[in-house]
Coordinates of C-alpha atoms in Angstrom, one line a residue:
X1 CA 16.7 11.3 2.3
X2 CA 17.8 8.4 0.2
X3 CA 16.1 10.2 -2.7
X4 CA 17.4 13.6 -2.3
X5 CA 20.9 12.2 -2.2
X6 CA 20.4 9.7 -5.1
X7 CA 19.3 13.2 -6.9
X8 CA 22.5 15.0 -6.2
X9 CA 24.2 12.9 -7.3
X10 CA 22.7 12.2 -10.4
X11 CA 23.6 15.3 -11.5
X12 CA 27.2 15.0 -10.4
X13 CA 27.2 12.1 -12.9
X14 CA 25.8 14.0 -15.6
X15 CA 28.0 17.1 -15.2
X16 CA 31.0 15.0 -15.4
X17 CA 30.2 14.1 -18.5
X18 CA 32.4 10.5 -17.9
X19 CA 32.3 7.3 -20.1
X20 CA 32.8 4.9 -17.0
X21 CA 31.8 4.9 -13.6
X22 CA 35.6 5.1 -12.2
X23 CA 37.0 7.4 -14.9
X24 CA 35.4 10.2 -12.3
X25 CA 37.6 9.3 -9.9
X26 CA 40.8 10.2 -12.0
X27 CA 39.6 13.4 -12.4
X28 CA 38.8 14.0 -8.7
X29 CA 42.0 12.0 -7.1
X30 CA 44.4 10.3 -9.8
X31 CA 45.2 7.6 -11.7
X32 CA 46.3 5.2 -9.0
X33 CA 42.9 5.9 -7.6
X34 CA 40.7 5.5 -10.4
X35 CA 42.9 2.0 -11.0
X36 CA 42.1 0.8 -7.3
X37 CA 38.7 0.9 -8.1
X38 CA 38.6 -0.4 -11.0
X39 CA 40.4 -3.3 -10.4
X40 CA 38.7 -3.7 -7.1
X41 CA 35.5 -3.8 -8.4
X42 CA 35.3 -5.7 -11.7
X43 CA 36.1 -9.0 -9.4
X44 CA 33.1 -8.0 -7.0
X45 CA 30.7 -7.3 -10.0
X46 CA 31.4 -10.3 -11.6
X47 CA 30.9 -12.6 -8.6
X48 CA 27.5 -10.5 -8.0
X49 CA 25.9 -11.0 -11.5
X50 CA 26.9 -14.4 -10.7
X51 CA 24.8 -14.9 -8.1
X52 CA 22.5 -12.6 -9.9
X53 CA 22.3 -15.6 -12.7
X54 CA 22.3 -17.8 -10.4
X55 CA 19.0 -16.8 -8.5
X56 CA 17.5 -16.5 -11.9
X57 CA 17.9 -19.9 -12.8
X58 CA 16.7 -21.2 -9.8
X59 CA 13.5 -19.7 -11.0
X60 CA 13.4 -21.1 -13.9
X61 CA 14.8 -24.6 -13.3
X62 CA 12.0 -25.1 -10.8
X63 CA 9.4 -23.6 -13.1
X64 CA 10.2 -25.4 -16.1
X65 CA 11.7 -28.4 -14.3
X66 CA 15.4 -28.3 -16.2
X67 CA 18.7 -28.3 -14.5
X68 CA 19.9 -25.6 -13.0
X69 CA 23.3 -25.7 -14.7
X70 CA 21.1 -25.5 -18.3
X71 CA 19.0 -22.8 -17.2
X72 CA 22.5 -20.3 -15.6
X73 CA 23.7 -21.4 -19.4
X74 CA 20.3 -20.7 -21.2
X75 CA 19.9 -17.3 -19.1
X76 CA 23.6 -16.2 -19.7
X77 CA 23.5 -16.5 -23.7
X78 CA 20.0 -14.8 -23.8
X79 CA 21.7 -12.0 -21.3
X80 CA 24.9 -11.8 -23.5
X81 CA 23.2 -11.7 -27.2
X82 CA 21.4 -8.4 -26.4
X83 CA 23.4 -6.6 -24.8
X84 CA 26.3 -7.8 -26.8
X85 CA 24.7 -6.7 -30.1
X86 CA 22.9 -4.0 -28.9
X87 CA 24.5 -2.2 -26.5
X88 CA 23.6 0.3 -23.7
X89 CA 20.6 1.6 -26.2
X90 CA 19.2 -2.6 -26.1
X91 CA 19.2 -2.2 -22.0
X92 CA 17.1 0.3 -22.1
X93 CA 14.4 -0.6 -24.5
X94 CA 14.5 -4.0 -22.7
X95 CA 14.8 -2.2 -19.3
X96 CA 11.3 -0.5 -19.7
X97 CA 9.9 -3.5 -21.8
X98 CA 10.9 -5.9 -18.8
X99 CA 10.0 -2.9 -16.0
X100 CA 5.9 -3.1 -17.5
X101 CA 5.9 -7.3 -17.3
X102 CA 6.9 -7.0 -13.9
X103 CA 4.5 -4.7 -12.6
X104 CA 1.0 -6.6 -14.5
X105 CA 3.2 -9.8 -12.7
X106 CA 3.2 -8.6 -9.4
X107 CA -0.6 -6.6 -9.5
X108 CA -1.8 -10.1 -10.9
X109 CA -0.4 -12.2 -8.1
X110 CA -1.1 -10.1 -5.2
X111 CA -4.8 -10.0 -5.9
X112 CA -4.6 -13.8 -6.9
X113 CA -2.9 -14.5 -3.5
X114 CA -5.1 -12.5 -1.4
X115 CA -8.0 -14.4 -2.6
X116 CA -6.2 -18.3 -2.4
X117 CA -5.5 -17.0 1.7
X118 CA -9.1 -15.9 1.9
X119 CA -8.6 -12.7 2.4
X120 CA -6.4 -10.0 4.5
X121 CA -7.6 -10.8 7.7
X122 CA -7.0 -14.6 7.3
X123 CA -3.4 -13.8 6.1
X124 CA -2.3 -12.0 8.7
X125 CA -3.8 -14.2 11.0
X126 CA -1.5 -16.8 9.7
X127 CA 1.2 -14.6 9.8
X128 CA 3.5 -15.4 13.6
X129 CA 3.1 -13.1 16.6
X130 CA 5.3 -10.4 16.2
X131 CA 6.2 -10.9 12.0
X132 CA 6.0 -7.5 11.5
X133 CA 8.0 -5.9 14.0
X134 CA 10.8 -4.1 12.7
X135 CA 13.5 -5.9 15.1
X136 CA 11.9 -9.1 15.2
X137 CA 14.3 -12.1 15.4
X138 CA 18.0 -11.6 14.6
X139 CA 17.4 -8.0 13.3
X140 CA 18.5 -5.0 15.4
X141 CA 18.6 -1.6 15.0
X142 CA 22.0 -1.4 14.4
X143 CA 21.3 -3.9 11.6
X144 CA 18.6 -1.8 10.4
X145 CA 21.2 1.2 10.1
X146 CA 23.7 -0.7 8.4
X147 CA 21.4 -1.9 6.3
X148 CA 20.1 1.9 5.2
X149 CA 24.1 2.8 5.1
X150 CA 24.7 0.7 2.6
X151 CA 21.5 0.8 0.7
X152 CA 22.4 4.2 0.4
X153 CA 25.6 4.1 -0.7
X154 CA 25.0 1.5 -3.2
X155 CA 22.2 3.6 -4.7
X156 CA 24.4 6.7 -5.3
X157 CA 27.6 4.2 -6.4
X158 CA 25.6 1.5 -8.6
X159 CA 27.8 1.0 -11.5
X160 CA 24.7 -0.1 -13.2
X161 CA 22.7 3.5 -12.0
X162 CA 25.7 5.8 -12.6
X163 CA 25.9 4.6 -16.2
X164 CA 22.1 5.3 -16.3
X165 CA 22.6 8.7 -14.7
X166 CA 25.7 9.8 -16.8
X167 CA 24.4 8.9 -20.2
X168 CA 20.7 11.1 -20.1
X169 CA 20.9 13.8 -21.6
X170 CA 20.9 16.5 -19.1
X171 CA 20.6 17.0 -15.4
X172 CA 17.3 17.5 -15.8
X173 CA 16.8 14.0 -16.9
X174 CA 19.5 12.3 -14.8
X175 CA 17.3 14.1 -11.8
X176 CA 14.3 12.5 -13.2
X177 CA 15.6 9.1 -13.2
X178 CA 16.8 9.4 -9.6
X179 CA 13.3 10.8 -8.4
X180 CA 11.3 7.9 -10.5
X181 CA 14.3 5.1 -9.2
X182 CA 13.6 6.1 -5.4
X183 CA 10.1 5.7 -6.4
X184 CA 10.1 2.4 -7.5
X185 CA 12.3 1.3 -4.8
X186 CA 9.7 2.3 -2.3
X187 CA 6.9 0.7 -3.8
X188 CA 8.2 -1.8 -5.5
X189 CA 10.1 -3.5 -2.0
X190 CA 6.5 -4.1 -0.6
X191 CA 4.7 -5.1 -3.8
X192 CA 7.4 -7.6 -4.0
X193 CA 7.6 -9.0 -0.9
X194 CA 3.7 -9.0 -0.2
X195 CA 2.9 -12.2 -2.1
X196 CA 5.3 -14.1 -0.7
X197 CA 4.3 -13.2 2.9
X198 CA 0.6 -13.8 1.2
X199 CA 1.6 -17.2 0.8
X200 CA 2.5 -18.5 3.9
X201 CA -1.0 -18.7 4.7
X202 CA -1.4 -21.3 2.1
X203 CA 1.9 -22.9 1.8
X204 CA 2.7 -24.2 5.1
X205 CA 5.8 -26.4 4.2
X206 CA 7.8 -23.4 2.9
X207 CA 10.3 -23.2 5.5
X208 CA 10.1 -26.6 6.6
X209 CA 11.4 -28.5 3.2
X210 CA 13.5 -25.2 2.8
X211 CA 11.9 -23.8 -0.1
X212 CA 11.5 -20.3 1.3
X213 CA 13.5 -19.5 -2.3
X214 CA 11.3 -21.2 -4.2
X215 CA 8.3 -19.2 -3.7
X216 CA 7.3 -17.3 -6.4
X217 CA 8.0 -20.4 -8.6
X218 CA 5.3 -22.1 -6.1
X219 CA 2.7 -19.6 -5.8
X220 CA 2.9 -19.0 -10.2
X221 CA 1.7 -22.4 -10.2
X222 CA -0.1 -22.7 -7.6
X223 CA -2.4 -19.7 -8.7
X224 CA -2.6 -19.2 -12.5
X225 CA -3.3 -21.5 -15.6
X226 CA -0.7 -22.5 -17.9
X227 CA -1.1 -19.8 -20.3
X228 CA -0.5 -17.7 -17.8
X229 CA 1.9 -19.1 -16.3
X230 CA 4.7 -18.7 -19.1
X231 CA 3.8 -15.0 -18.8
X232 CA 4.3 -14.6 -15.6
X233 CA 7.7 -16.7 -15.7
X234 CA 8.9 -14.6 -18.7
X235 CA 7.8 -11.2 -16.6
X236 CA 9.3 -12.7 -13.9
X237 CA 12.6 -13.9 -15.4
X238 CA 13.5 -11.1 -18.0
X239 CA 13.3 -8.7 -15.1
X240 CA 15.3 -10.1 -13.1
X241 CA 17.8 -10.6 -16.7
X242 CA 17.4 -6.6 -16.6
X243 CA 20.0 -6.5 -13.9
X244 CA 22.8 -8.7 -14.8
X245 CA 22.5 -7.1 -18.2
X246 CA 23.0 -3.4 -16.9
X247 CA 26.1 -4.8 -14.8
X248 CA 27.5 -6.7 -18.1
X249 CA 27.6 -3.7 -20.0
X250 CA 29.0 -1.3 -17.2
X251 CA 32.1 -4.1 -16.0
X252 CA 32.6 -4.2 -20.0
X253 CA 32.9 -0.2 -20.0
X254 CA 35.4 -0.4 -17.2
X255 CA 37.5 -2.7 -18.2
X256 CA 37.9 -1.3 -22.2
X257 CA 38.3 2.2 -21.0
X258 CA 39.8 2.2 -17.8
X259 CA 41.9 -0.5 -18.0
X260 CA 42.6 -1.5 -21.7
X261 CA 42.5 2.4 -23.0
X262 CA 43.9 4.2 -20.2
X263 CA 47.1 1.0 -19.6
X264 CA 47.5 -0.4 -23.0
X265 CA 46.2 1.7 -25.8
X266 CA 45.5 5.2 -25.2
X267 CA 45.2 6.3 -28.7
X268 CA 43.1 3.6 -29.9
X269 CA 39.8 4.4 -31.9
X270 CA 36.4 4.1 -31.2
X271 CA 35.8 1.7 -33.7
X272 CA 38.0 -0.7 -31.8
X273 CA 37.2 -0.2 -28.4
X274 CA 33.4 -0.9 -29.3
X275 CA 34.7 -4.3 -30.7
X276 CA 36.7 -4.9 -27.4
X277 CA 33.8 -3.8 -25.6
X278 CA 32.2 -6.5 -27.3
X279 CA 34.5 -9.2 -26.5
X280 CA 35.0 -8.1 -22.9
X281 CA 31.3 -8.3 -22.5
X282 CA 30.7 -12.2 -23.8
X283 CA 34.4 -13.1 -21.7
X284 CA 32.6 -12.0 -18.4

């Protein structure tokens, strides 16, 4: 269901044939509407690729053993530099560059995992009496629908997807790249999740000491050699760069169109809002 709506309206966001995510809305409502939003959500989107930098350095603080406030600073420049030089075009390239470390990542840990637990049966053996029930602990089912409300409707209003979406070249394509995002997100929940389940069987002080975050850090070097291990951490890391990047170049379209072309300087050229694109993008 999610996919068939994420298809529809990919093709909305195609046949608008917008610059922004919220210039849409001026089109469909007004002004006032399109300015709501906006300024709604560049505040939200920032605080979110915050904690999106955030995780990220966790990971690599812990796997490189470095502060955490040098590795948010390290992480944000490297974020920044491409896609402040290169553009929507440079988070693409590195999109599907960072999308193929990711998946030779994950199929090398699961296996790796697997074999430290001693196998499938062993793990789940580990695993506590009823871990796999749907409501288990404090989950309901009206947490469950919640949760696929707004899974949904984040999906089909991404900032970060709609710019995807709207700037293919077709609806055709903008189809295609719903289809293959629904995809992903249903295989690539599990095959992210399973190692760390996989390694409660070997790492027994995870939730004790309160590392439960620290996981995948743990089970890279727990698992692979040290050439290996900067792979995996650079598969691992630029992926999870992938994101913030996408929402730094989105918030940067927002603000120089809907905001500082649409308020302050509706005739202004293209050549200059590029520039304060630019500038917009290294201030957030």
């Amino acid at each position: 269901m999610s996919a068939a709506c994420a298809t529809a309206t990919a093709r909305r966001w195609r046949r608008a044939h917008v610059i922004t995510p919220v210039e849409f809305l001026e089109r469909r409502f007004n002004n006032r509407v399109r300015q709501l939003f906006a300024w709604a959500g560049i505040p939200m989107k920032v605080l979110e690729d915050g904690l999106k930098l955030f995780a990220t350095s966790l990971f690599l603080s812990v796997g490189l053993n470095i502060p955490v406030g040098w590795a948010v600073l390290v992480c944000g420049v490297i974020t920044v530099a491409y896609t402040f030089f290169g553009g929507l075009w440079a988070l693409m390239v590195t999109d599907y560059v960072q999308f193929l470390m990711k998946v030779l990542a994950l199929c090398l840990l699961v296996p790796l995992a697997l074999w430290q637990a001693g196998g499938f049966h062993r793990t789940l053996q580990a695993l506590p009496q009823h871990f796999f029930h749907a409501t288990a602990g404090q989950y309901n089912w009206i947490y469950l629908v919640g949760f696929g409300v707004m899974l949904t409707i984040t999906l089909n209003g991404s900032w970060a997807l709609a710019q995807k979406y709207y700037s293919v070249g077709d609806t055709r394509q903008a189809s295609k790249a719903a289809y293959f995002s629904a995809f992903l997100h249903i295989i690539g929940g599990p095959l992210m999740i399973l190692p760390a389940i996989i390694g409660r069987a070997f790492l027994p002080d995870l939730i004790a000491q309160h590392k439960t975050a620290d996981v995948y850090v743990l089970l890279v070097l727990k698992l692979l050699p040290a050439g290996l291990i900067g792979i995996v951490v650079a598969a691992l890391l630029s992926a999870t760069m992938a994101t913030v990047s996408s929402d730094f170049s989105a918030i940067a379209s927002v603000i120089t169109k809907d905001v500082y072309q649409r308020l302050f300087r509706p005739n202004v050229s293209a050549e200059k809002l590029v520039g304060v694109g630019r500038m917009v993008t290294l201030l957030v």
